[in-house]
Protein backbone atom coordinates (compact mmCIF):
# COMPACT_ATOMS: atom_id res chain seq x y z
CA UNK A 1 0.00 0.00 0.00
CA UNK A 2 1.32 3.42 -0.92
CA UNK A 3 1.26 6.27 1.56
CA UNK A 4 1.22 9.99 0.79
CA UNK A 5 2.03 11.98 3.92
CA UNK A 6 0.98 15.62 3.74
CA UNK A 7 2.73 17.34 6.60
CA UNK A 8 1.15 20.63 7.69
CA UNK A 9 3.39 22.58 10.04
CA UNK A 10 1.75 24.19 13.05
CA UNK A 11 -1.86 23.01 12.74
CA UNK A 12 -3.70 22.09 15.92
CA UNK A 13 -7.32 21.28 16.61
CA UNK A 14 -8.81 24.42 18.12
CA UNK A 15 -12.13 25.92 19.07
CA UNK A 16 -14.75 26.82 16.46
CA UNK A 17 -14.09 30.50 17.16
CA UNK A 18 -14.09 32.91 14.21
CA UNK A 19 -12.14 35.51 16.14
CA UNK A 20 -9.03 33.37 16.49
CA UNK A 21 -9.30 30.23 14.38
CA UNK A 22 -8.82 30.43 10.58
CA UNK A 23 -10.62 27.08 10.24
CA UNK A 24 -13.78 28.84 11.45
CA UNK A 25 -13.48 31.35 8.58
CA UNK A 26 -11.97 29.40 5.68
CA UNK A 27 -14.24 27.86 3.06
CA UNK A 28 -13.12 24.23 2.92
CA UNK A 29 -15.83 22.30 1.01
CA UNK A 30 -13.62 19.30 0.25
CA UNK A 31 -12.55 18.84 3.85
CA UNK A 32 -16.14 19.34 5.01
CA UNK A 33 -17.42 16.72 2.56
CA UNK A 34 -14.70 14.28 3.63
CA UNK A 35 -15.62 14.80 7.29
CA UNK A 36 -19.33 14.63 6.48
CA UNK A 37 -20.06 18.20 7.49
CA UNK A 38 -17.34 18.70 10.08
CA UNK A 39 -14.28 20.91 10.00
CA UNK A 40 -10.84 20.68 11.63
CA UNK A 41 -11.99 21.53 15.14
CA UNK A 42 -11.35 19.91 18.49
CA UNK A 43 -14.98 18.82 18.70
CA UNK A 44 -14.76 16.99 15.34
CA UNK A 45 -12.40 14.24 16.54
CA UNK A 46 -12.57 11.32 16.79
CA UNK A 47 -14.45 10.77 13.54
CA UNK A 48 -14.67 7.54 11.57
CA UNK A 49 -16.37 8.20 8.25
CA UNK A 50 -16.93 6.53 4.92
CA UNK A 51 -13.76 7.97 3.36
CA UNK A 52 -11.76 9.44 6.19
CA UNK A 53 -10.80 9.09 9.83
CA UNK A 54 -9.94 12.09 11.99
CA UNK A 55 -8.15 11.62 15.29
CA UNK A 56 -6.77 14.15 17.75
CA UNK A 57 -3.21 13.13 18.63
CA UNK A 58 -0.93 14.49 21.33
CA UNK A 59 2.20 16.45 20.32
CA UNK A 60 3.12 17.34 23.94
CA UNK A 61 4.33 13.81 24.72
CA UNK A 62 4.34 14.32 28.48
CA UNK A 63 7.08 16.98 28.35
CA UNK A 64 6.74 20.48 29.79
CA UNK A 65 6.85 23.52 27.54
CA UNK A 66 5.28 24.06 24.15
CA UNK A 67 6.00 21.54 21.41
CA UNK A 68 8.48 22.69 18.76
CA UNK A 69 9.22 21.82 15.15
CA UNK A 70 12.61 20.11 15.30
CA UNK A 71 11.62 17.63 17.97
CA UNK A 72 8.02 17.25 16.73
CA UNK A 73 9.11 16.49 13.16
CA UNK A 74 11.89 14.21 14.39
CA UNK A 75 9.27 12.24 16.35
CA UNK A 76 7.14 12.00 13.19
CA UNK A 77 10.23 10.73 11.36
CA UNK A 78 11.33 8.15 13.95
CA UNK A 79 8.42 7.19 16.22
CA UNK A 80 10.70 7.87 19.20
CA UNK A 81 9.57 10.13 22.04
CA UNK A 82 12.60 12.39 21.60
CA UNK A 83 11.31 15.22 23.85
CA UNK A 84 10.90 12.72 26.70
CA UNK A 85 14.41 11.29 26.15
CA UNK A 86 16.00 14.75 25.97
CA UNK A 87 13.73 16.38 28.54
CA UNK A 88 12.73 19.26 26.27
CA UNK A 89 10.98 20.35 23.10
CA UNK A 90 13.30 22.04 20.63
CA UNK A 91 13.11 24.01 17.39
CA UNK A 92 12.77 25.21 14.80
CA UNK A 93 15.92 23.49 13.43
CA UNK A 94 17.49 20.39 15.01
CA UNK A 95 20.35 20.86 17.48
CA UNK A 96 23.04 18.12 17.51
CA UNK A 97 21.07 16.03 20.03
CA UNK A 98 17.94 16.03 17.87
CA UNK A 99 20.00 15.55 14.71
CA UNK A 100 21.49 12.41 16.25
CA UNK A 101 18.08 10.75 16.13
CA UNK A 102 17.73 11.45 12.41
CA UNK A 103 20.84 9.59 11.27
CA UNK A 104 19.06 6.28 10.84
CA UNK A 105 15.91 4.44 11.81
CA UNK A 106 13.74 7.10 10.19
CA UNK A 107 10.63 6.72 8.09
CA UNK A 108 12.73 7.39 4.99
CA UNK A 109 15.70 5.19 5.86
CA UNK A 110 13.57 2.22 6.91
CA UNK A 111 11.43 2.37 3.79
CA UNK A 112 14.51 2.69 1.55
CA UNK A 113 16.24 -0.18 3.37
CA UNK A 114 13.16 -2.33 2.77
CA UNK A 115 13.72 -1.84 -0.95
CA UNK A 116 10.83 0.58 -1.38
CA UNK A 117 10.82 3.87 -3.21
CA UNK A 118 10.48 7.07 -1.19
CA UNK A 119 10.69 10.79 -1.85
CA UNK A 120 10.14 14.22 -0.40
CA UNK A 121 8.03 15.87 -3.10
CA UNK A 122 8.97 19.49 -2.34
CA UNK A 123 11.20 21.33 -4.81
CA UNK A 124 13.86 23.56 -3.25
CA UNK A 125 15.19 26.70 -4.96
CA UNK A 126 18.91 27.30 -5.65
CA UNK A 127 19.15 29.74 -2.72
CA UNK A 128 18.16 26.94 -0.34
CA UNK A 129 21.04 24.75 -1.48
CA UNK A 130 23.40 27.75 -1.43
CA UNK A 131 22.41 28.37 2.19
CA UNK A 132 22.97 24.71 3.13
CA UNK A 133 26.32 24.57 1.31
CA UNK A 134 27.57 27.78 2.90
CA UNK A 135 26.48 26.67 6.37
CA UNK A 136 24.13 29.64 6.76
CA UNK A 137 21.08 27.45 6.65
CA UNK A 138 20.45 24.25 8.59
CA UNK A 139 18.27 21.43 7.38
CA UNK A 140 15.02 21.11 9.24
CA UNK A 141 14.25 17.63 10.57
CA UNK A 142 12.41 16.28 7.53
CA UNK A 143 15.02 17.13 4.83
CA UNK A 144 17.68 15.94 7.28
CA UNK A 145 15.97 12.52 7.51
CA UNK A 146 15.62 12.46 3.71
CA UNK A 147 19.27 13.24 2.93
CA UNK A 148 20.54 10.93 5.69
CA UNK A 149 18.58 8.13 4.02
CA UNK A 150 20.66 8.71 0.88
CA UNK A 151 17.82 10.39 -1.02
CA UNK A 152 18.28 13.72 -2.74
CA UNK A 153 16.15 16.81 -2.38
CA UNK A 154 14.38 17.98 -5.52
CA UNK A 155 15.70 21.10 -7.23
CA UNK A 156 14.31 23.78 -9.52
CA UNK A 157 15.07 21.47 -12.44
CA UNK A 158 12.85 18.80 -10.92
CA UNK A 159 10.14 21.40 -10.39
CA UNK A 160 10.29 22.56 -14.00
CA UNK A 161 10.31 18.95 -15.22
CA UNK A 162 7.19 18.11 -13.17
CA UNK A 163 8.96 15.78 -10.74
CA UNK A 164 8.29 17.94 -7.68
CA UNK A 165 5.93 20.60 -6.36
CA UNK A 166 6.57 24.09 -5.01
CA UNK A 167 6.17 24.53 -1.26
CA UNK A 168 3.16 26.82 -1.82
CA UNK A 169 1.48 24.30 -4.20
CA UNK A 170 0.71 26.95 -6.85
CA UNK A 171 4.21 28.11 -7.79
CA UNK A 172 3.33 31.77 -7.09
CA UNK A 173 6.26 32.14 -4.71
CA UNK A 174 8.71 30.91 -7.33
CA UNK A 175 7.36 33.32 -9.96
CA UNK A 176 7.03 36.34 -7.70
CA UNK A 177 9.70 35.98 -5.02
CA UNK A 178 12.32 33.48 -6.10
CA UNK A 179 13.13 34.96 -9.52
CA UNK A 180 11.60 32.23 -11.72
CA UNK A 181 8.93 34.07 -13.75
CA UNK A 182 8.50 30.99 -15.97
CA UNK A 183 7.97 28.55 -13.09
CA UNK A 184 5.07 26.12 -13.55
CA UNK A 185 1.77 27.68 -12.42
CA UNK A 186 -0.95 25.46 -11.03
CA UNK A 187 -4.37 26.04 -9.56
CA UNK A 188 -4.86 24.34 -6.20
CA UNK A 189 -6.87 21.41 -7.68
CA UNK A 190 -4.22 20.99 -10.40
CA UNK A 191 -1.53 20.90 -7.72
CA UNK A 192 -3.58 18.26 -5.90
CA UNK A 193 -3.86 16.10 -9.01
CA UNK A 194 -0.11 16.52 -9.53
CA UNK A 195 0.54 15.58 -5.92
CA UNK A 196 -1.52 12.44 -6.44
CA UNK A 197 0.27 11.46 -9.64
CA UNK A 198 3.69 12.00 -8.04
CA UNK A 199 2.60 9.98 -4.98
CA UNK A 200 1.71 7.08 -7.29
CA UNK A 201 5.34 6.91 -8.44
CA UNK A 202 6.56 6.04 -4.93
CA UNK A 203 5.74 3.65 -2.14
CA UNK A 204 6.07 6.51 0.31
CA UNK A 205 6.07 10.21 -0.39
CA UNK A 206 5.87 13.25 1.79
CA UNK A 207 4.95 16.82 1.06
CA UNK A 208 5.94 19.44 3.61
CA UNK A 209 3.82 22.57 3.98
CA UNK A 210 5.45 25.07 6.33
CA UNK A 211 3.50 28.23 5.43
CA UNK A 212 0.78 27.33 7.95
CA UNK A 213 3.18 27.64 10.90
CA UNK A 214 4.53 30.91 9.49
CA UNK A 215 1.00 32.37 9.22
CA UNK A 216 0.37 31.32 12.81
CA UNK A 217 3.47 33.14 14.07
CA UNK A 218 2.44 36.24 12.11
CA UNK A 219 -1.10 36.01 13.56
CA UNK A 220 -2.38 36.84 10.11
CA UNK A 221 -6.01 35.71 9.75
CA UNK A 222 -6.40 36.64 6.11
CA UNK A 223 -3.31 34.83 4.91
CA UNK A 224 -4.09 31.83 7.12
CA UNK A 225 -7.61 31.61 5.65
CA UNK A 226 -6.21 31.87 2.11
CA UNK A 227 -3.62 29.17 2.82
CA UNK A 228 -6.24 26.77 4.14
CA UNK A 229 -8.59 27.48 1.21
CA UNK A 230 -5.70 26.69 -1.15
CA UNK A 231 -4.98 23.54 0.84
CA UNK A 232 -8.65 22.57 0.51
CA UNK A 233 -8.40 22.95 -3.26
CA UNK A 234 -5.30 20.74 -3.25
CA UNK A 235 -7.15 18.19 -1.12
CA UNK A 236 -9.98 18.26 -3.67
CA UNK A 237 -7.52 17.49 -6.46
CA UNK A 238 -6.00 14.60 -4.48
CA UNK A 239 -9.42 13.23 -3.51
CA UNK A 240 -10.93 13.18 -6.95
CA UNK A 241 -8.07 10.88 -7.99
CA UNK A 242 -7.82 8.85 -4.78
CA UNK A 243 -11.32 7.83 -3.90
CA UNK A 244 -12.45 4.65 -5.56
CA UNK A 245 -15.07 4.60 -8.34
CA UNK A 246 -18.52 4.90 -6.88
CA UNK A 247 -17.09 6.08 -3.58
CA UNK A 248 -16.40 9.66 -4.47
CA UNK A 249 -17.59 12.86 -2.92
CA UNK A 250 -20.55 14.68 -4.42
CA UNK A 251 -19.29 16.21 -7.66
CA UNK A 252 -20.32 19.72 -6.75
CA UNK A 253 -18.00 19.57 -3.78
CA UNK A 254 -14.88 18.92 -5.81
CA UNK A 255 -13.82 21.98 -7.79
CA UNK A 256 -12.50 21.20 -11.24
CA UNK A 257 -13.54 17.54 -11.17
CA UNK A 258 -15.98 17.74 -14.07
CA UNK A 259 -13.46 16.36 -16.56
CA UNK A 260 -12.54 13.30 -14.51
CA UNK A 261 -14.56 10.17 -15.27
CA UNK A 262 -14.98 7.41 -12.74
CA UNK A 263 -13.03 5.15 -15.10
CA UNK A 264 -10.05 7.51 -14.87
CA UNK A 265 -9.88 7.28 -11.12
CA UNK A 266 -7.05 5.12 -9.93
CA UNK A 267 -7.49 1.93 -7.99
CA UNK A 268 -7.75 2.56 -4.30
CA UNK A 269 -4.20 1.77 -3.35
CA UNK A 270 -3.14 5.05 -1.80
CA UNK A 271 -3.52 6.03 1.82
CA UNK A 272 -3.30 9.78 2.43
CA UNK A 273 -2.18 10.91 5.89
CA UNK A 274 -2.36 14.55 6.97
CA UNK A 275 -0.89 15.55 10.31
CA UNK A 276 1.18 18.19 12.07
CA UNK A 277 4.00 18.63 14.58
CA UNK A 278 2.27 21.04 16.98
CA UNK A 279 -0.53 23.57 17.18
CA UNK A 280 -0.14 27.21 16.21
CA UNK A 281 -2.34 28.48 13.38
CA UNK A 282 -5.61 27.35 14.98
CA UNK A 283 -5.23 30.04 17.66
CA UNK A 284 -4.15 33.41 16.29
CA UNK A 285 -4.59 35.06 19.70
CA UNK A 286 -0.99 34.02 20.40
CA UNK A 287 2.11 34.17 18.22
CA UNK A 288 3.50 31.13 19.97
CA UNK A 289 2.84 27.48 19.37
CA UNK A 290 -0.02 25.96 21.35
CA UNK A 291 -0.41 22.78 23.37
CA UNK A 292 -3.46 21.75 21.33
CA UNK A 293 -3.91 18.23 20.05
CA UNK A 294 -3.04 17.96 16.37
CA UNK A 295 -5.20 16.34 13.70
CA UNK A 296 -4.37 12.97 12.19
CA UNK A 297 -6.56 12.90 9.10
CA UNK A 298 -6.36 9.60 7.25
CA UNK A 299 -8.04 9.10 3.87
CA UNK A 300 -8.42 5.85 1.98
CA UNK A 301 -9.55 2.25 2.26
CA UNK A 302 -11.62 1.69 5.39
CA UNK A 303 -9.96 -1.46 6.68
CA UNK A 304 -6.48 -0.02 6.07
CA UNK A 305 -7.53 3.12 7.92
CA UNK A 306 -8.84 1.12 10.83
CA UNK A 307 -5.56 -0.74 11.19
CA UNK A 308 -3.56 2.44 10.65
CA UNK A 309 -5.34 4.42 13.36
CA UNK A 310 -5.98 1.69 15.93
CA UNK A 311 -3.04 2.55 18.21
CA UNK A 312 -2.73 6.19 17.27
CA UNK A 313 -2.69 8.42 20.35
CA UNK A 314 0.30 10.72 19.93
CA UNK A 315 3.02 11.75 17.47
CA UNK A 316 5.14 8.66 18.17
CA UNK A 317 2.52 6.41 16.58
CA UNK A 318 2.56 7.99 13.11
CA UNK A 319 5.92 6.73 11.78
CA UNK A 320 5.41 3.05 12.77
CA UNK A 321 1.88 3.09 11.30
CA UNK A 322 3.27 4.44 8.03
CA UNK A 323 6.22 2.10 7.68
CA UNK A 324 4.08 -0.92 8.58
CA UNK A 325 1.54 0.10 5.95
CA UNK A 326 4.20 0.68 3.28
CA UNK A 327 6.54 -2.23 4.04
CA UNK A 328 4.11 -5.00 4.93
CA UNK A 329 1.65 -4.49 2.12
ZN1 LIG B 1 6.74 27.52 14.61
Coordinates of C-alpha atoms in Angstrom, one line a residue, residues 163-309:
X163 CA 9.0 15.8 -10.7
X164 CA 8.3 17.9 -7.7
X165 CA 5.9 20.6 -6.4
X166 CA 6.6 24.1 -5.0
X167 CA 6.2 24.5 -1.3
X168 CA 3.2 26.8 -1.8
X169 CA 1.5 24.3 -4.2
X170 CA 0.7 27.0 -6.9
X171 CA 4.2 28.1 -7.8
X172 CA 3.3 31.8 -7.1
X173 CA 6.3 32.1 -4.7
X174 CA 8.7 30.9 -7.3
X175 CA 7.4 33.3 -10.0
X176 CA 7.0 36.3 -7.7
X177 CA 9.7 36.0 -5.0
X178 CA 12.3 33.5 -6.1
X179 CA 13.1 35.0 -9.5
X180 CA 11.6 32.2 -11.7
X181 CA 8.9 34.1 -13.8
X182 CA 8.5 31.0 -16.0
X183 CA 8.0 28.5 -13.1
X184 CA 5.1 26.1 -13.6
X185 CA 1.8 27.7 -12.4
X186 CA -0.9 25.5 -11.0
X187 CA -4.4 26.0 -9.6
X188 CA -4.9 24.3 -6.2
X189 CA -6.9 21.4 -7.7
X190 CA -4.2 21.0 -10.4
X191 CA -1.5 20.9 -7.7
X192 CA -3.6 18.3 -5.9
X193 CA -3.9 16.1 -9.0
X194 CA -0.1 16.5 -9.5
X195 CA 0.5 15.6 -5.9
X196 CA -1.5 12.4 -6.4
X197 CA 0.3 11.5 -9.6
X198 CA 3.7 12.0 -8.0
X199 CA 2.6 10.0 -5.0
X200 CA 1.7 7.1 -7.3
X201 CA 5.3 6.9 -8.4
X202 CA 6.6 6.0 -4.9
X203 CA 5.7 3.7 -2.1
X204 CA 6.1 6.5 0.3
X205 CA 6.1 10.2 -0.4
X206 CA 5.9 13.3 1.8
X207 CA 5.0 16.8 1.1
X208 CA 5.9 19.4 3.6
X209 CA 3.8 22.6 4.0
X210 CA 5.5 25.1 6.3
X211 CA 3.5 28.2 5.4
X212 CA 0.8 27.3 8.0
X213 CA 3.2 27.6 10.9
X214 CA 4.5 30.9 9.5
X215 CA 1.0 32.4 9.2
X216 CA 0.4 31.3 12.8
X217 CA 3.5 33.1 14.1
X218 CA 2.4 36.2 12.1
X219 CA -1.1 36.0 13.6
X220 CA -2.4 36.8 10.1
X221 CA -6.0 35.7 9.8
X222 CA -6.4 36.6 6.1
X223 CA -3.3 34.8 4.9
X224 CA -4.1 31.8 7.1
X225 CA -7.6 31.6 5.7
X226 CA -6.2 31.9 2.1
X227 CA -3.6 29.2 2.8
X228 CA -6.2 26.8 4.1
X229 CA -8.6 27.5 1.2
X230 CA -5.7 26.7 -1.1
X231 CA -5.0 23.5 0.8
X232 CA -8.6 22.6 0.5
X233 CA -8.4 23.0 -3.3
X234 CA -5.3 20.7 -3.2
X235 CA -7.1 18.2 -1.1
X236 CA -10.0 18.3 -3.7
X237 CA -7.5 17.5 -6.5
X238 CA -6.0 14.6 -4.5
X239 CA -9.4 13.2 -3.5
X240 CA -10.9 13.2 -7.0
X241 CA -8.1 10.9 -8.0
X242 CA -7.8 8.9 -4.8
X243 CA -11.3 7.8 -3.9
X244 CA -12.5 4.6 -5.6
X245 CA -15.1 4.6 -8.3
X246 CA -18.5 4.9 -6.9
X247 CA -17.1 6.1 -3.6
X248 CA -16.4 9.7 -4.5
X249 CA -17.6 12.9 -2.9
X250 CA -20.6 14.7 -4.4
X251 CA -19.3 16.2 -7.7
X252 CA -20.3 19.7 -6.8
X253 CA -18.0 19.6 -3.8
X254 CA -14.9 18.9 -5.8
X255 CA -13.8 22.0 -7.8
X256 CA -12.5 21.2 -11.2
X257 CA -13.5 17.5 -11.2
X258 CA -16.0 17.7 -14.1
X259 CA -13.5 16.4 -16.6
X260 CA -12.5 13.3 -14.5
X261 CA -14.6 10.2 -15.3
X262 CA -15.0 7.4 -12.7
X263 CA -13.0 5.2 -15.1
X264 CA -10.1 7.5 -14.9
X265 CA -9.9 7.3 -11.1
X266 CA -7.1 5.1 -9.9
X267 CA -7.5 1.9 -8.0
X268 CA -7.8 2.6 -4.3
X269 CA -4.2 1.8 -3.3
X270 CA -3.1 5.0 -1.8
X271 CA -3.5 6.0 1.8
X272 CA -3.3 9.8 2.4
X273 CA -2.2 10.9 5.9
X274 CA -2.4 14.6 7.0
X275 CA -0.9 15.6 10.3
X276 CA 1.2 18.2 12.1
X277 CA 4.0 18.6 14.6
X278 CA 2.3 21.0 17.0
X279 CA -0.5 23.6 17.2
X280 CA -0.1 27.2 16.2
X281 CA -2.3 28.5 13.4
X282 CA -5.6 27.3 15.0
X283 CA -5.2 30.0 17.7
X284 CA -4.2 33.4 16.3
X285 CA -4.6 35.1 19.7
X286 CA -1.0 34.0 20.4
X287 CA 2.1 34.2 18.2
X288 CA 3.5 31.1 20.0
X289 CA 2.8 27.5 19.4
X290 CA 0.0 26.0 21.4
X291 CA -0.4 22.8 23.4
X292 CA -3.5 21.7 21.3
X293 CA -3.9 18.2 20.1
X294 CA -3.0 18.0 16.4
X295 CA -5.2 16.3 13.7
X296 CA -4.4 13.0 12.2
X297 CA -6.6 12.9 9.1
X298 CA -6.4 9.6 7.2
X299 CA -8.0 9.1 3.9
X300 CA -8.4 5.9 2.0
X301 CA -9.6 2.3 2.3
X302 CA -11.6 1.7 5.4
X303 CA -10.0 -1.5 6.7
X304 CA -6.5 0.0 6.1
X305 CA -7.5 3.1 7.9
X306 CA -8.8 1.1 10.8
X307 CA -5.6 -0.7 11.2
X308 CA -3.6 2.4 10.7
X309 CA -5.3 4.4 13.4

